[in-house]
Amino acid sequence: LAAEIHFKEIQQGLTFKHNGVKIESLLHQHPNGALGFRISLGEKVIVYMTDTEHPEDGIDEKVIRFAQKADILIHDAHFTPGDLPAHRNWGHSSWEKAVDVAKRANVNSLYLFHFCPEYNDEKMEEIEREAKQHFPNLVAAREGLTIKIPTE
């Protein structure tokens, strides 16, 4: 490549600030570890929580604190609640766990993503319909989806 590329390893708790954007990281439960990110753009907050596995009997409290009052929470929803128990220790979540985080963290909107590749479009529509019954301001992410961040 013609560009000069610099890599910086990201550690948990490391905070980056650049041009008014603040990025914080959180190590959460996943085999070999994974990081979630809290991105603050002025007063707006986006939390990106990929590849996270919550305890079988609850929600990881540090994830709730990290997502607290986010405008947008983008959360792993790899499995349905019915499929999740058979995939313990895979490092993934369900739409139900994502909704629980969103409610307990008082987030404004929830975007489910990182779905099981075995789920077809009809299954995804069913997941979205069911999840919206529990958290109406929810979207199941799709290829090409654009999220507009309100500036006010």
CSV table of C-alpha atoms in Angstrom, one decimal:
chain,number,residue,atom,x,y,z
A,1,LEU,CA,0.0,0.0,0.0
A,2,ALA,CA,1.2,3.5,-0.7
A,3,ALA,CA,-0.1,4.8,2.7
A,4,GLU,CA,1.9,4.8,5.9
A,5,ILE,CA,-0.2,2.7,8.3
A,6,HIS,CA,0.2,2.7,12.1
A,7,PHE,CA,-1.4,0.1,14.3
A,8,LYS,CA,-2.0,0.6,18.0
A,9,GLU,CA,-3.1,-2.3,20.2
A,10,ILE,CA,-6.2,-1.4,22.2
A,11,GLN,CA,-6.3,-2.4,25.8
A,12,GLN,CA,-9.4,-2.4,28.1
A,13,GLY,CA,-10.0,0.9,29.7
A,14,LEU,CA,-7.9,2.8,27.2
A,15,THR,CA,-9.6,6.0,26.1
A,16,PHE,CA,-8.9,7.8,22.8
A,17,LYS,CA,-9.8,11.4,22.1
A,18,HIS,CA,-9.5,13.0,18.7
A,19,ASN,CA,-11.4,15.9,17.1
A,20,GLY,CA,-14.2,15.9,19.6
A,21,VAL,CA,-14.7,12.1,19.5
A,22,LYS,CA,-14.0,10.1,22.6
A,23,ILE,CA,-13.7,6.3,22.4
A,24,GLU,CA,-13.6,4.1,25.5
A,25,SER,CA,-13.2,0.3,25.5
A,26,LEU,CA,-14.5,-2.5,27.7
A,27,LEU,CA,-13.3,-6.1,27.9
A,28,HIS,CA,-16.2,-8.4,28.1
A,29,GLN,CA,-16.9,-12.1,28.2
A,30,HIS,CA,-15.9,-14.0,25.1
A,31,PRO,CA,-13.4,-16.8,24.5
A,32,ASN,CA,-10.0,-15.1,24.1
A,33,GLY,CA,-11.6,-11.8,25.1
A,34,ALA,CA,-13.4,-9.1,23.1
A,35,LEU,CA,-13.8,-5.4,23.4
A,36,GLY,CA,-16.9,-3.3,23.3
A,37,PHE,CA,-16.7,0.4,22.5
A,38,ARG,CA,-18.4,3.5,23.8
A,39,ILE,CA,-18.2,6.4,21.3
A,40,SER,CA,-19.1,9.9,22.4
A,41,LEU,CA,-19.7,12.5,19.8
A,42,GLY,CA,-20.5,15.6,21.8
A,43,GLU,CA,-23.6,14.8,23.7
A,44,LYS,CA,-24.4,11.7,21.7
A,45,VAL,CA,-23.3,8.2,22.7
A,46,ILE,CA,-23.1,5.0,20.7
A,47,VAL,CA,-22.1,1.8,22.3
A,48,TYR,CA,-20.9,-1.1,20.1
A,49,MET,CA,-21.1,-4.4,22.0
A,50,THR,CA,-20.0,-7.3,19.8
A,51,ASP,CA,-19.3,-10.9,20.7
A,52,THR,CA,-20.5,-10.8,24.2
A,53,GLU,CA,-21.8,-13.6,26.4
A,54,HIS,CA,-23.8,-12.8,29.4
A,55,PRO,CA,-24.2,-15.1,32.4
A,56,GLU,CA,-26.8,-17.8,31.9
A,57,ASP,CA,-28.9,-16.4,34.8
A,58,GLY,CA,-28.5,-12.7,34.1
A,59,ILE,CA,-26.7,-9.8,32.4
A,60,ASP,CA,-23.1,-8.8,32.8
A,61,GLU,CA,-23.4,-5.7,35.1
A,62,LYS,CA,-20.3,-4.0,33.6
A,63,VAL,CA,-22.0,-4.1,30.2
A,64,ILE,CA,-25.0,-2.4,31.6
A,65,ARG,CA,-22.9,0.3,33.2
A,66,PHE,CA,-20.9,0.8,30.0
A,67,ALA,CA,-24.1,1.2,27.9
A,68,GLN,CA,-25.8,3.5,30.5
A,69,LYS,CA,-28.0,6.1,28.8
A,70,ALA,CA,-26.5,5.5,25.3
A,71,ASP,CA,-28.4,7.0,22.4
A,72,ILE,CA,-27.7,4.0,20.3
A,73,LEU,CA,-26.7,0.5,21.5
A,74,ILE,CA,-25.5,-1.9,18.9
A,75,HIS,CA,-25.5,-5.4,20.5
A,76,ASP,CA,-24.7,-8.9,19.6
A,77,ALA,CA,-27.8,-11.0,19.1
A,78,HIS,CA,-26.3,-14.1,17.5
A,79,PHE,CA,-28.8,-16.7,18.8
A,80,THR,CA,-32.5,-16.8,19.7
A,81,PRO,CA,-33.2,-17.3,23.4
A,82,GLY,CA,-34.2,-20.9,22.6
A,83,ASP,CA,-30.9,-21.6,20.7
A,84,LEU,CA,-28.6,-19.8,23.2
A,85,PRO,CA,-28.4,-22.6,25.9
A,86,ALA,CA,-27.0,-25.1,23.4
A,87,HIS,CA,-24.2,-22.6,22.6
A,88,ARG,CA,-22.9,-21.8,26.0
A,89,ASN,CA,-19.2,-20.6,26.0
A,90,TRP,CA,-19.4,-19.6,22.3
A,91,GLY,CA,-19.2,-15.9,23.4
A,92,HIS,CA,-22.5,-14.8,21.9
A,93,SER,CA,-25.8,-13.4,23.1
A,94,SER,CA,-29.5,-13.4,22.2
A,95,TRP,CA,-32.0,-10.7,21.3
A,96,GLU,CA,-33.5,-11.2,24.7
A,97,LYS,CA,-30.2,-10.5,26.5
A,98,ALA,CA,-29.7,-7.4,24.3
A,99,VAL,CA,-33.1,-6.1,25.1
A,100,ASP,CA,-32.5,-6.7,28.8
A,101,VAL,CA,-29.2,-4.6,28.6
A,102,ALA,CA,-31.0,-1.9,26.6
A,103,LYS,CA,-33.8,-1.6,29.2
A,104,ARG,CA,-31.5,-1.8,32.3
A,105,ALA,CA,-29.1,0.7,30.8
A,106,ASN,CA,-31.9,3.1,29.7
A,107,VAL,CA,-30.7,3.4,26.1
A,108,ASN,CA,-32.8,5.2,23.5
A,109,SER,CA,-32.5,2.8,20.6
A,110,LEU,CA,-31.3,-0.8,20.1
A,111,TYR,CA,-29.8,-2.3,17.0
A,112,LEU,CA,-29.4,-6.1,17.0
A,113,PHE,CA,-26.6,-7.5,14.9
A,114,HIS,CA,-24.2,-10.4,14.4
A,115,PHE,CA,-26.8,-13.0,13.8
A,116,CYS,CA,-26.4,-16.8,13.4
A,117,PRO,CA,-25.6,-17.4,9.7
A,118,GLU,CA,-28.1,-20.3,9.8
A,119,TYR,CA,-31.0,-17.9,10.2
A,120,ASN,CA,-32.8,-16.9,7.0
A,121,ASP,CA,-34.6,-13.7,6.3
A,122,GLU,CA,-37.9,-15.0,7.6
A,123,LYS,CA,-36.3,-16.0,10.9
A,124,MET,CA,-34.7,-12.6,11.2
A,125,GLU,CA,-38.1,-10.9,10.6
A,126,GLU,CA,-39.6,-13.1,13.3
A,127,ILE,CA,-36.8,-12.2,15.7
A,128,GLU,CA,-37.3,-8.5,15.0
A,129,ARG,CA,-41.1,-8.7,15.5
A,130,GLU,CA,-40.7,-10.6,18.8
A,131,ALA,CA,-37.9,-8.4,20.2
A,132,LYS,CA,-39.9,-5.2,19.3
A,133,GLN,CA,-42.7,-6.4,21.6
A,134,HIS,CA,-40.2,-6.0,24.5
A,135,PHE,CA,-38.3,-2.9,23.2
A,136,PRO,CA,-40.2,-1.0,20.5
A,137,ASN,CA,-37.3,1.3,19.5
A,138,LEU,CA,-35.4,-1.6,18.0
A,139,VAL,CA,-34.0,-2.6,14.6
A,140,ALA,CA,-32.5,-5.9,13.4
A,141,ALA,CA,-29.5,-4.8,11.3
A,142,ARG,CA,-29.5,-5.6,7.7
A,143,GLU,CA,-26.8,-5.4,5.0
A,144,GLY,CA,-26.7,-1.8,3.8
A,145,LEU,CA,-28.3,-0.3,6.9
A,146,THR,CA,-27.3,3.3,7.6
A,147,ILE,CA,-27.7,4.7,11.1
A,148,LYS,CA,-28.2,8.4,11.2
A,149,ILE,CA,-26.9,10.0,14.4
A,150,PRO,CA,-29.0,13.0,15.4
A,151,THR,CA,-26.9,16.1,15.9
A,152,GLU,CA,-29.3,17.8,18.3
